Amino acid sequence: METRSNHVLVGAVVLILLAVLALFTVWIARVGGKAEKEYDIFFKQSVDGLAKGSAVAFSGVPSGQVKDISLWKPDPQYVRVRISVSEETPVLVGTTATVQGSFTSTSTIQLDGARKGAPPIVCPEPENTSVCPYGVPVIPTRAGGIGAILNSAPQLLERLSTLTERLTGMLSDKNQASIAGILENTNRLSDALADRGPEIAATLAQTRVAIQQAGNAAQSIGELAQTTNGVLASDVKPAMQNLNKAIAAAQQSAETLNAAIGDARPGLQAFSKQTVPEVGLLVRDLRVMSQSLAAVAEKVDQQGAGSLVGSSKLPDYKGK
């Protein structure tokens, strides 16, 4: 019994010493290690190649590792990735996360985009489950690298398929026959142009001559215009000077006539007030005289000259 009790006591002491050693090791690791911060990242894309323990780099500098990867239960389109980075890593507002894939090794998470003077990414107080659903700050994502290419691959394939279908429809038998006809007509047109080459060359030569003649005619017209300007300058100017002199003389004559009329105006007024009424009386007397002479002439014509000296003879009276 005593031997068995000693073995139990020795075993208990060894276990206690091992537990104390483990706690001491963990304490040493915490004291010697750097403090870390945890963040959640929700990727709406494939995280192929990413696993627990994958590296996390900030602008290419190793800063932490991936702690956990799982589908987000509220929306399976998203993959929740929990990362831990050193406390000195500047995860500020504006920082984004991307999955950097590789064909030869596991993928990594790249953090970048921090701006100087921006505040760090933290959970609001009180905590908002829509912003921090798991109690740690959330880093927004940005599509990039091979992951973005792989995500856009289905759309590219669909567009390539659509383009292929359209090309197939364009190159149908009917369209090929139409294209062959167009090429044949083009060949005929080329042959016709080749046959008409000399005529086209002659037409171009004539056109060149016509253009040259038009240029000569334009030059002649310019020279004629210059000559006309000279004639106008040498002949028209003297004529205009003579015309101006004639107009000045006519104006002077008109002024003289106006002065003469002004001097004769008193005599004209006396003539119109005195002489004109007397002339009117004379004309009236002459009219009366002419009427009397007309009556005398008519009487002489009817009764003879004796009617001027004697009275007219009365007719004989005969009794019944």
Tab-separated table of C-alpha atoms in Angstrom:
chain	number	residue	atom	x	y	z
A	1	MET	CA	0.000	0.000	0.000
A	2	GLU	CA	2.758	2.401	0.856
A	3	THR	CA	4.556	1.682	-2.427
A	4	ARG	CA	1.375	2.339	-4.397
A	5	SER	CA	0.718	5.570	-2.484
A	6	ASN	CA	4.218	6.768	-3.296
A	7	HIS	CA	3.649	6.155	-7.026
A	8	VAL	CA	0.428	8.144	-6.978
A	9	LEU	CA	2.105	10.979	-5.155
A	10	VAL	CA	4.996	11.051	-7.602
A	11	GLY	CA	2.607	11.034	-10.563
A	12	ALA	CA	0.571	13.915	-9.113
A	13	VAL	CA	3.704	15.940	-8.510
A	14	VAL	CA	4.881	15.323	-12.087
A	15	LEU	CA	1.504	16.402	-13.523
A	16	ILE	CA	1.537	19.556	-11.404
A	17	LEU	CA	5.049	20.365	-12.573
A	18	LEU	CA	4.040	19.813	-16.231
A	19	ALA	CA	0.994	22.092	-15.818
A	20	VAL	CA	3.149	24.771	-14.204
A	21	LEU	CA	5.653	24.446	-17.054
A	22	ALA	CA	2.921	24.808	-19.677
A	23	LEU	CA	1.502	27.896	-17.980
A	24	PHE	CA	4.961	29.359	-17.709
A	25	THR	CA	5.570	28.736	-21.419
A	26	VAL	CA	2.302	30.435	-22.385
A	27	TRP	CA	3.095	33.388	-20.133
A	28	ILE	CA	6.560	33.711	-21.638
A	29	ALA	CA	5.062	33.576	-25.138
A	30	ARG	CA	2.567	36.323	-24.313
A	31	VAL	CA	5.195	38.481	-22.693
A	32	GLY	CA	7.668	38.052	-25.523
A	33	GLY	CA	5.068	38.238	-28.316
A	34	LYS	CA	3.382	41.292	-29.757
A	35	ALA	CA	-0.223	42.253	-29.117
A	36	GLU	CA	-2.601	41.475	-31.960
A	37	LYS	CA	-5.962	42.730	-33.199
A	38	GLU	CA	-8.648	40.711	-34.921
A	39	TYR	CA	-10.794	41.757	-37.865
A	40	ASP	CA	-13.508	40.149	-39.971
A	41	ILE	CA	-13.567	40.287	-43.772
A	42	PHE	CA	-16.654	39.284	-45.802
A	43	PHE	CA	-15.690	38.223	-49.331
A	44	LYS	CA	-18.397	37.956	-51.986
A	45	GLN	CA	-16.066	35.993	-54.213
A	46	SER	CA	-14.145	32.753	-54.241
A	47	VAL	CA	-11.362	32.477	-51.661
A	48	ASP	CA	-9.818	29.478	-53.365
A	49	GLY	CA	-6.282	28.882	-52.093
A	50	LEU	CA	-6.932	30.620	-48.777
A	51	ALA	CA	-6.651	28.513	-45.589
A	52	LYS	CA	-6.094	28.843	-41.858
A	53	GLY	CA	-2.632	30.147	-41.238
A	54	SER	CA	-2.436	31.937	-44.629
A	55	ALA	CA	-0.385	35.080	-44.501
A	56	VAL	CA	-1.880	38.566	-44.180
A	57	ALA	CA	0.231	41.416	-45.573
A	58	PHE	CA	-0.214	45.171	-45.413
A	59	SER	CA	1.122	46.824	-48.596
A	60	GLY	CA	3.297	43.741	-49.091
A	61	VAL	CA	4.648	43.697	-45.505
A	62	PRO	CA	3.779	40.516	-43.511
A	63	SER	CA	1.496	41.620	-40.698
A	64	GLY	CA	-0.592	38.639	-39.511
A	65	GLN	CA	-2.365	35.451	-40.464
A	66	VAL	CA	-5.790	33.965	-41.136
A	67	LYS	CA	-7.484	32.598	-38.011
A	68	ASP	CA	-10.720	31.176	-39.372
A	69	ILE	CA	-12.637	30.710	-42.644
A	70	SER	CA	-16.341	29.874	-42.806
A	71	LEU	CA	-19.493	30.601	-44.768
A	72	TRP	CA	-21.603	33.389	-43.351
A	73	LYS	CA	-24.876	31.810	-42.289
A	74	PRO	CA	-27.148	34.876	-42.818
A	75	ASP	CA	-26.069	35.048	-46.497
A	76	PRO	CA	-24.164	32.070	-47.987
A	77	GLN	CA	-22.925	34.253	-50.845
A	78	TYR	CA	-20.348	35.681	-48.427
A	79	VAL	CA	-17.313	33.981	-46.917
A	80	ARG	CA	-16.299	35.234	-43.468
A	81	VAL	CA	-12.542	35.337	-42.892
A	82	ARG	CA	-11.212	36.143	-39.413
A	83	ILE	CA	-7.683	37.562	-39.433
A	84	SER	CA	-5.324	38.722	-36.740
A	85	VAL	CA	-2.681	41.366	-37.363
A	86	SER	CA	-0.092	43.050	-35.182
A	87	GLU	CA	-1.213	46.036	-33.172
A	88	GLU	CA	1.171	48.315	-35.091
A	89	THR	CA	-0.547	47.556	-38.415
A	90	PRO	CA	-2.314	50.811	-39.518
A	91	VAL	CA	-5.761	49.423	-40.282
A	92	LEU	CA	-7.386	52.826	-40.807
A	93	VAL	CA	-10.592	54.039	-42.457
A	94	GLY	CA	-10.089	53.543	-46.188
A	95	THR	CA	-8.197	50.262	-45.839
A	96	THR	CA	-9.498	47.477	-48.087
A	97	ALA	CA	-8.789	43.758	-48.315
A	98	THR	CA	-8.208	41.629	-51.427
A	99	VAL	CA	-7.385	37.982	-52.016
A	100	GLN	CA	-4.031	37.706	-53.774
A	101	GLY	CA	-4.044	34.366	-55.553
A	102	SER	CA	-1.118	32.411	-56.918
A	103	PHE	CA	-0.767	29.395	-59.194
A	104	THR	CA	2.204	27.992	-57.278
A	105	SER	CA	1.345	28.603	-53.617
A	106	THR	CA	-1.528	29.369	-51.273
A	107	SER	CA	-3.381	32.653	-51.542
A	108	THR	CA	-2.770	35.557	-49.204
A	109	ILE	CA	-4.804	38.531	-48.018
A	110	GLN	CA	-3.494	41.933	-48.987
A	111	LEU	CA	-4.442	45.043	-47.021
A	112	ASP	CA	-3.843	48.514	-48.472
A	113	GLY	CA	-5.434	51.920	-48.991
A	114	ALA	CA	-4.847	53.467	-45.578
A	115	ARG	CA	-4.849	57.265	-45.620
A	116	LYS	CA	-2.713	59.476	-43.422
A	117	GLY	CA	-4.634	61.081	-40.586
A	118	ALA	CA	-7.661	58.750	-40.933
A	119	PRO	CA	-9.076	57.159	-37.755
A	120	PRO	CA	-8.663	53.408	-37.159
A	121	ILE	CA	-11.429	50.979	-38.076
A	122	VAL	CA	-13.333	50.179	-34.860
A	123	CYS	CA	-16.782	48.992	-33.852
A	124	PRO	CA	-19.197	51.771	-32.890
A	125	GLU	CA	-20.418	52.156	-29.336
A	126	PRO	CA	-22.903	50.822	-28.522
A	127	GLU	CA	-22.103	47.903	-30.783
A	128	ASN	CA	-24.178	47.645	-33.966
A	129	THR	CA	-24.691	44.069	-35.144
A	130	SER	CA	-25.124	45.236	-38.731
A	131	VAL	CA	-21.677	46.866	-38.657
A	132	CYS	CA	-19.843	44.430	-36.388
A	133	PRO	CA	-21.889	41.192	-36.451
A	134	TYR	CA	-19.256	39.236	-34.491
A	135	GLY	CA	-17.961	41.935	-32.171
A	136	VAL	CA	-14.791	42.767	-34.134
A	137	PRO	CA	-14.237	45.510	-36.718
A	138	VAL	CA	-14.985	44.677	-40.365
A	139	ILE	CA	-12.554	45.546	-43.168
A	140	PRO	CA	-14.297	46.244	-46.522
A	141	THR	CA	-13.258	44.236	-49.563
A	142	ARG	CA	-12.095	45.211	-53.007
A	143	ALA	CA	-12.041	42.897	-56.006
A	144	GLY	CA	-8.600	42.440	-57.460
A	145	GLY	CA	-5.933	40.029	-58.568
A	146	ILE	CA	-6.655	36.553	-59.862
A	147	GLY	CA	-9.810	36.354	-57.756
A	148	ALA	CA	-11.405	39.204	-59.708
A	149	ILE	CA	-10.397	37.547	-62.978
A	150	LEU	CA	-11.880	34.244	-61.866
A	151	ASN	CA	-15.080	35.963	-60.738
A	152	SER	CA	-15.463	37.683	-64.079
A	153	ALA	CA	-14.610	34.484	-66.011
A	154	PRO	CA	-18.272	33.343	-66.323
A	155	GLN	CA	-19.271	36.694	-67.811
A	156	LEU	CA	-16.333	36.562	-70.209
A	157	LEU	CA	-17.272	33.044	-71.268
A	158	GLU	CA	-20.882	34.086	-71.784
A	159	ARG	CA	-19.842	37.035	-73.929
A	160	LEU	CA	-17.469	34.841	-75.930
A	161	SER	CA	-20.282	32.369	-76.479
A	162	THR	CA	-22.619	35.147	-77.644
A	163	LEU	CA	-19.935	36.521	-79.968
A	164	THR	CA	-19.325	33.071	-81.393
A	165	GLU	CA	-23.028	32.573	-82.061
A	166	ARG	CA	-23.239	35.926	-83.839
A	167	LEU	CA	-20.184	35.161	-85.931
A	168	THR	CA	-21.702	31.789	-86.845
A	169	GLY	CA	-24.939	33.489	-87.899
A	170	MET	CA	-23.011	36.095	-89.894
A	171	LEU	CA	-21.048	33.412	-91.738
A	172	SER	CA	-24.108	31.416	-92.794
A	173	ASP	CA	-24.364	30.002	-96.321
A	174	LYS	CA	-26.597	32.862	-97.460
A	175	ASN	CA	-24.263	35.524	-96.109
A	176	GLN	CA	-21.261	33.759	-97.561
A	177	ALA	CA	-22.950	33.778	-100.968
A	178	SER	CA	-23.665	37.504	-100.581
A	179	ILE	CA	-20.063	38.208	-99.589
A	180	ALA	CA	-18.852	36.174	-102.580
A	181	GLY	CA	-21.119	38.239	-104.872
A	182	ILE	CA	-19.794	41.483	-103.384
A	183	LEU	CA	-16.207	40.334	-103.920
A	184	GLU	CA	-17.031	39.315	-107.499
A	185	ASN	CA	-18.595	42.718	-108.218
A	186	THR	CA	-15.566	44.380	-106.674
A	187	ASN	CA	-13.299	42.392	-108.973
A	188	ARG	CA	-15.391	43.393	-111.992
A	189	LEU	CA	-15.232	47.025	-110.967
A	190	SER	CA	-11.463	46.767	-110.559
A	191	ASP	CA	-11.127	45.186	-114.018
A	192	ALA	CA	-13.346	47.885	-115.561
A	193	LEU	CA	-11.274	50.602	-113.938
A	194	ALA	CA	-8.104	48.942	-115.190
A	195	ASP	CA	-9.533	48.812	-118.745
A	196	ARG	CA	-10.567	52.453	-118.522
A	197	GLY	CA	-7.174	53.473	-117.209
A	198	PRO	CA	-6.048	55.403	-120.339
A	199	GLU	CA	-9.380	57.252	-120.586
A	200	ILE	CA	-9.228	58.154	-116.901
A	201	ALA	CA	-5.658	59.385	-117.365
A	202	ALA	CA	-6.734	61.530	-120.357
A	203	THR	CA	-9.669	62.924	-118.369
A	204	LEU	CA	-7.349	63.807	-115.520
A	205	ALA	CA	-4.985	65.506	-117.963
A	206	GLN	CA	-7.857	67.548	-119.418
A	207	THR	CA	-9.010	68.431	-115.955
A	208	ARG	CA	-5.501	69.600	-115.130
A	209	VAL	CA	-5.453	71.780	-118.275
A	210	ALA	CA	-8.887	73.204	-117.437
A	211	ILE	CA	-7.744	74.059	-113.921
A	212	GLN	CA	-4.642	75.740	-115.326
A	213	GLN	CA	-6.757	77.740	-117.797
A	214	ALA	CA	-9.103	78.754	-114.992
A	215	GLY	CA	-6.093	79.967	-113.048
A	216	ASN	CA	-4.889	82.025	-116.029
A	217	ALA	CA	-8.379	83.478	-116.473
A	218	ALA	CA	-8.467	84.432	-112.798
A	219	GLN	CA	-5.093	86.116	-113.168
A	220	SER	CA	-6.354	88.020	-116.251
A	221	ILE	CA	-9.454	89.130	-114.374
A	222	GLY	CA	-7.233	90.387	-111.579
A	223	GLU	CA	-5.124	92.384	-114.033
A	224	LEU	CA	-8.302	93.785	-115.666
A	225	ALA	CA	-9.575	94.827	-112.248
A	226	GLN	CA	-6.318	96.635	-111.560
A	227	THR	CA	-6.568	98.390	-114.991
A	228	THR	CA	-10.168	99.393	-114.275
A	229	ASN	CA	-9.116	100.855	-110.974
A	230	GLY	CA	-6.440	102.865	-112.775
A	231	VAL	CA	-8.935	104.167	-115.361
A	232	LEU	CA	-11.349	105.172	-112.638
A	233	ALA	CA	-8.568	106.961	-110.813
A	234	SER	CA	-7.326	108.848	-113.915
A	235	ASP	CA	-10.592	109.645	-115.827
A	236	VAL	CA	-13.457	109.651	-113.383
A	237	LYS	CA	-11.808	111.935	-110.846
A	238	PRO	CA	-11.480	114.916	-113.310
A	239	ALA	CA	-15.058	114.352	-114.495
A	240	MET	CA	-16.274	114.421	-110.931
A	241	GLN	CA	-14.370	117.630	-110.293
A	242	ASN	CA	-16.012	119.274	-113.374
A	243	LEU	CA	-19.422	118.051	-112.224
A	244	ASN	CA	-18.837	119.562	-108.803
A	245	LYS	CA	-17.913	122.869	-110.437
A	246	ALA	CA	-21.089	122.800	-112.604
A	247	ILE	CA	-23.223	122.123	-109.531
A	248	ALA	CA	-21.580	125.026	-107.714
A	249	ALA	CA	-22.248	127.362	-110.694
A	250	ALA	CA	-25.912	126.252	-110.883
A	251	GLN	CA	-26.301	126.882	-107.171
A	252	GLN	CA	-24.825	130.369	-107.561
A	253	SER	CA	-27.243	131.119	-110.480
A	254	ALA	CA	-30.191	129.944	-108.400
A	255	GLU	CA	-29.171	132.267	-105.593
A	256	THR	CA	-28.916	135.202	-108.065
A	257	LEU	CA	-32.396	134.445	-109.475
A	258	ASN	CA	-33.835	134.366	-105.989
A	259	ALA	CA	-32.329	137.783	-105.295
A	260	ALA	CA	-33.778	139.219	-108.574
A	261	ILE	CA	-37.222	137.884	-107.725
A	262	GLY	CA	-36.935	139.499	-104.302
A	263	ASP	CA	-36.091	142.877	-105.874
A	264	ALA	CA	-39.012	142.683	-108.390
A	265	ARG	CA	-41.558	141.645	-105.799
A	266	PRO	CA	-42.870	145.250	-104.972
A	267	GLY	CA	-43.550	146.056	-108.687
A	268	LEU	CA	-45.335	142.745	-109.133
A	269	GLN	CA	-47.531	143.537	-106.140
A	270	ALA	CA	-48.489	147.005	-107.547
A	271	PHE	CA	-49.196	145.443	-110.965
A	272	SER	CA	-51.477	142.876	-109.416
A	273	LYS	CA	-53.350	145.435	-107.272
A	274	GLN	CA	-53.834	148.356	-109.773
A	275	THR	CA	-53.178	147.375	-113.344
A	276	VAL	CA	-54.904	144.024	-113.338
A	277	PRO	CA	-58.367	145.479	-112.257
A	278	GLU	CA	-58.185	148.223	-114.921
A	279	VAL	CA	-57.315	145.665	-117.554
A	280	GLY	CA	-60.357	143.679	-116.417
A	281	LEU	CA	-62.676	146.708	-116.901
A	282	LEU	CA	-61.185	147.337	-120.357
A	283	VAL	CA	-61.769	143.742	-121.368
A	284	ARG	CA	-65.401	143.978	-120.227
A	285	ASP	CA	-65.998	147.191	-122.195
A	286	LEU	CA	-64.443	145.629	-125.250
A	287	ARG	CA	-66.764	142.660	-124.871
A	288	VAL	CA	-69.826	144.978	-124.732
A	289	MET	CA	-68.568	146.912	-127.752
A	290	SER	CA	-68.063	143.742	-129.711
A	291	GLN	CA	-71.610	142.633	-128.911
A	292	SER	CA	-72.970	146.015	-130.141
A	293	LEU	CA	-70.959	145.842	-133.355
A	294	ALA	CA	-72.195	142.329	-133.903
A	295	ALA	CA	-75.812	143.508	-133.542
A	296	VAL	CA	-75.232	146.403	-136.016
A	297	ALA	CA	-73.650	144.090	-138.520
A	298	GLU	CA	-76.559	141.700	-138.286
A	299	LYS	CA	-79.077	144.513	-138.743
A	300	VAL	CA	-77.302	145.830	-141.832
A	301	ASP	CA	-77.197	142.371	-143.209
A	302	GLN	CA	-80.954	141.887	-142.776
A	303	GLN	CA	-82.399	145.390	-143.527
A	304	GLY	CA	-79.722	147.116	-145.474
A	305	ALA	CA	-77.730	150.230	-144.788
A	306	GLY	CA	-80.851	152.432	-144.658
A	307	SER	CA	-81.857	150.860	-141.470
A	308	LEU	CA	-79.036	152.779	-139.786
A	309	VAL	CA	-80.496	156.310	-140.601
A	310	GLY	CA	-84.282	155.831	-140.618
A	311	SER	CA	-86.854	153.991	-138.718
A	312	SER	CA	-88.400	150.932	-140.130
A	313	LYS	CA	-91.527	151.296	-142.436
A	314	LEU	CA	-94.821	150.187	-140.970
A	315	PRO	CA	-96.939	147.782	-143.028
A	316	ASP	CA	-100.099	149.182	-144.876
A	317	TYR	CA	-103.365	148.722	-143.153
A	318	LYS	CA	-106.311	147.414	-145.118
A	319	GLY	CA	-109.867	147.526	-143.780
A	320	LYS	CA	-112.171	144.637	-144.029
